[in-house]
Amino acid sequence: MSPEVALNRISPELRPLLCSVVRNGRVGLDSTNCLRITDLKTGCTSLTPGPCCDRFKLHIPYAGETLKWDIIFNAQDPELPPDFIFGEDAEFLPEPSELPHLVQWDAEDPECLLQLVKELIQQYHQYQCHRLRESSRLLFEYDSLLEDPDYGRSLEIYAGHKNSWTGEFSARFLLKLPVDFSNIPVYLLKDTALDPGEDVALLFVSFEDAEATQVFPKLYLSPSIEHALGGSSALHIPAFPSGGCLIDYVPQVCQLLTNKVQYVIQGYHKRREYIAAFLSHFGMGVVEYDAEGFTKLTLLLMWKDFCVLVHVDLPLYFPRDQPTLTFQSVYHFTSSGQLYSQVQKSYPYSPRWDGNEMAKRAQPQPKIPNNRQ
Amino acid sequence: MAASISGYTFSSVCYHSANSNSDHEGFLLGEVRQEETISISDTQISSAELLQVVEVHNHEPCAQLFSFYNYAGLVNEENLNKILKERRKNVIGWYRFRRNTQQQMSFREQIIHKQLTQLLGVPDLVFLLFSFISTANNSTHALEYVLFRPSRRYNQRVTLSIPNLGNTSQQEYKVSSVPNTSLNYAKVIKEHGAEFFDKDGVMKDIRTIFQVYSALQDKVQAVCGEVEQSERVKEKVQQEVNKLKQQIALRKQKNAEEERRILEAQNPEPLPTPEENTEPPETSLLSLVAFNTPSTPERPGPSANPPAYADLLSLQDNSLLPSSSSPTSAALLPRPQAVGSPGHPSPNPMGLGLGLSVGSSPAPSPSTPYLGNGDGSSSDSLDRQAAGQEDEDEDEDEDSSEYENLVSEVAQLPPVTINVLAQGRPASLSPDGDASARGSQT
């Protein structure tokens, strides 16, 4: 159900409260998934003219799971605070004194419901952490993470229901990795309008048993970061070492990610340097170049009255990967109607050279006259 | 745990709930009692089952939401007392009605329930949740109700039964144990009750019917007595008849012999031999028989009926017979006592019925036990013909013409004969001369 449809069916007095939930509602670490509303029903008699829906199901992403909570208002008494049914978590009973927005419910404040939900999530998190006590191993994991200031503050735990058949206990940990994405060149973070949220990297670790013998980690990146780092295939995190623990593993993953980010940043700078060097070497011969990402450069070079277009493509992991040179004729067509071109990859190149060096070394090529001549 | 609610209370709660345009809540009043069922089976001595039965008699709806608790779910005892007033001690649970929601206790309901359990002091407070589900196009509405007892961790749901609702295969109307607590009803019953109930609280009709029954029973008992009497009379008469038959036979024999003698006398025989002395022993015997010797001819010949066993017994010991119970019961029917009849002791169908002279029953209790065979067959126990009784039998109207002649002849018999007869009997009866009781032989 789209948010707008939901808002239209809600009783007018309750609409402002739901607006903030549906439009801006992000609770928890996973800000990419926003709160959803489904199953709108009414508590009034069926003869009451609509819109008069006042009870619904709220889907809240939490620790890799989705909580489905029923929220019950009364359209005839819109100033009253709502009631909650916590779905399958029948034993979750927060202390009302820990919910200030419930005790001082203000129906005039549109943010009230959203704040109340956030407080409930906090209480829920504490409840889940309490449930971890059933497994000492997982409790240890949790405590060790909690002590580390880097990870302890942004942690979501979901202690799964015990499998009554096998007696197994499972848990899910969702951590926000403290990786700095701020230096990633802006051009890499495409379509910021669609994804105005924070750039996050979340590590999701799923423990399928209480003894942590089956551990499945997964890395979730916000879409722009994922794109900036080269797509989902570019990132493979190491498997969880058996017998290892999170407090060792998580920094590993963090480091990996940080390295990747650094590499991307450096690559950008390197490319910029390379293009700059080429520009200075072939200044008049430059047709065009990518001034944002520095990934392409086109030169028009002459060699003994023979003009040739040279396209230079710089790969993402530039210094490591060699740029591709494509020679394109300005005179001849191939049989398929394209300009005749030839790709040249075997030219002297070393990733350790700086841009100037590369530009110089790229010169001694047949058919490429130095325009200084 | 079992729970029941009367039909009118349930419909009243539904009415209040369905007519509210929002959620609705209230309290349930009633009582909780423990029922203990003891079952005895072959495999074990006994097993007692304790069942807690919750009965909802009434309900107290709340006029609005949050009337006794605040936003945080904290119950205000003052407001609670204002709502419940003096009915507070009758509270056994509370209910809530919400439309289109799950059948599960919500967050606030759980918090309130815990507090109510403590405040009202009812450890097993129940919570009745009504849920009204409508389909999307409002074509079907379902009213669902679940009774919870949240104090338990498991088996929280209790079945709520509404008598006379649902099972249409039962034809009769079940009266539930839920009492009618309406004041008006009690007043009316009190006013008009005197027309139907007497001072003991028993319905008057019952007493009247019982009186009719008693009267009928009395009549039956009386008839029983008469039947018995007539049976005895009949028996005596039968004996007389038999006796007279014997006498007739005897007389015939005598007459025949006399005629023979006369004939012989008329035809003199030139034989004054001592053989005459041999003959007369026979005739003298006969004559003896006619006058003095009762024993031999009175021996019951093959023509007479064999003596009944009861007669044999009676000759030996009169006291043996009263212990037999079957003849007694034929004479006197035991009286089943009606329930609720005061002053009637419990019945005893055994022979004691004879001895009991129950208040209103004019049953005849004869002093002598019934000695006959019970079927009126002839018996030769002349012992029963105590002195004086035979004379009474003369007045009986036996229609048989055969005996009319004998009536006067019987009177002519000297009474001495009878006594002699009685004395001689024991010796003639036992072939081996043993006159001891033979009561144990059959």
mmCIF file of N, CA and C in Angstrom, chain A residues 8 37 62 79 85 100 124 130 139 152 155 190 219 255 270 277 282 318 321 325:
data_model
loop_
_atom_site.group_PDB
_atom_site.id
_atom_site.type_symbol
_atom_site.label_atom_id
_atom_site.label_comp_id
_atom_site.label_asym_id
_atom_site.label_seq_id
_atom_site.Cartn_x
_atom_site.Cartn_y
_atom_site.Cartn_z
ATOM 1 N N ASN A 8 -4.876 8.546 2.856
ATOM 2 C CA ASN A 8 -6.216 8.957 2.468
ATOM 3 C C ASN A 8 -7.288 8.226 3.232
ATOM 4 N N ILE A 37 2.949 0.927 6.259
ATOM 5 C CA ILE A 37 1.650 0.730 6.924
ATOM 6 C C ILE A 37 0.787 -0.162 6.044
ATOM 7 N N TYR A 62 14.077 -4.110 11.601
ATOM 8 C CA TYR A 62 14.892 -4.140 12.814
ATOM 9 C C TYR A 62 15.788 -5.358 12.758
ATOM 10 N N GLU A 79 -7.795 12.101 20.614
ATOM 11 C CA GLU A 79 -6.783 12.656 21.519
ATOM 12 C C GLU A 79 -6.178 11.600 22.414
ATOM 13 N N ILE A 85 -0.245 -4.035 19.838
ATOM 14 C CA ILE A 85 -0.137 -5.495 19.945
ATOM 15 C C ILE A 85 1.169 -5.846 19.258
ATOM 16 N N PRO A 100 8.243 8.023 27.625
ATOM 17 C CA PRO A 100 7.739 9.363 27.950
ATOM 18 C C PRO A 100 6.711 9.893 26.965
ATOM 19 N N TYR A 124 12.431 -2.514 22.980
ATOM 20 C CA TYR A 124 12.445 -3.818 22.336
ATOM 21 C C TYR A 124 13.873 -4.337 22.236
ATOM 22 N N HIS A 130 18.167 -8.819 26.607
ATOM 23 C CA HIS A 130 17.907 -9.611 27.795
ATOM 24 C C HIS A 130 17.702 -11.065 27.435
ATOM 25 N N LEU A 139 25.829 -14.066 24.459
ATOM 26 C CA LEU A 139 25.877 -12.957 25.404
ATOM 27 C C LEU A 139 27.290 -12.373 25.466
ATOM 28 N N GLY A 152 29.641 -0.399 19.920
ATOM 29 C CA GLY A 152 28.617 -0.589 20.945
ATOM 30 C C GLY A 152 27.399 0.300 20.796
ATOM 31 N N LEU A 155 24.051 -0.744 17.467
ATOM 32 C CA LEU A 155 23.933 -2.191 17.437
ATOM 33 C C LEU A 155 22.465 -2.550 17.572
ATOM 34 N N LYS A 190 26.056 8.537 -7.117
ATOM 35 C CA LYS A 190 25.075 8.998 -8.098
ATOM 36 C C LYS A 190 23.695 9.138 -7.494
ATOM 37 N N LEU A 219 27.140 -8.232 4.217
ATOM 38 C CA LEU A 219 27.409 -6.805 4.265
ATOM 39 C C LEU A 219 26.345 -6.084 3.455
ATOM 40 N N GLN A 255 38.155 -2.923 8.258
ATOM 41 C CA GLN A 255 39.420 -2.591 7.615
ATOM 42 C C GLN A 255 39.337 -2.839 6.115
ATOM 43 N N LYS A 270 44.552 9.478 -8.558
ATOM 44 C CA LYS A 270 45.543 9.022 -9.526
ATOM 45 C C LYS A 270 45.091 9.296 -10.951
ATOM 46 N N ALA A 277 48.506 15.022 -16.396
ATOM 47 C CA ALA A 277 49.817 14.864 -17.056
ATOM 48 C C ALA A 277 49.643 14.775 -18.561
ATOM 49 N N PHE A 282 50.006 16.662 -23.987
ATOM 50 C CA PHE A 282 49.352 16.719 -25.302
ATOM 51 C C PHE A 282 48.337 17.852 -25.369
ATOM 52 N N PHE A 318 42.415 2.093 -11.263
ATOM 53 C CA PHE A 318 43.383 2.537 -12.248
ATOM 54 C C PHE A 318 44.865 2.188 -11.986
ATOM 55 N N ASP A 321 45.171 -1.417 -12.672
ATOM 56 C CA ASP A 321 44.823 -1.866 -14.016
ATOM 57 C C ASP A 321 45.306 -0.851 -15.046
ATOM 58 N N LEU A 325 44.243 1.892 -24.549
ATOM 59 C CA LEU A 325 44.368 2.896 -25.604
ATOM 60 C C LEU A 325 43.659 2.371 -26.843
#
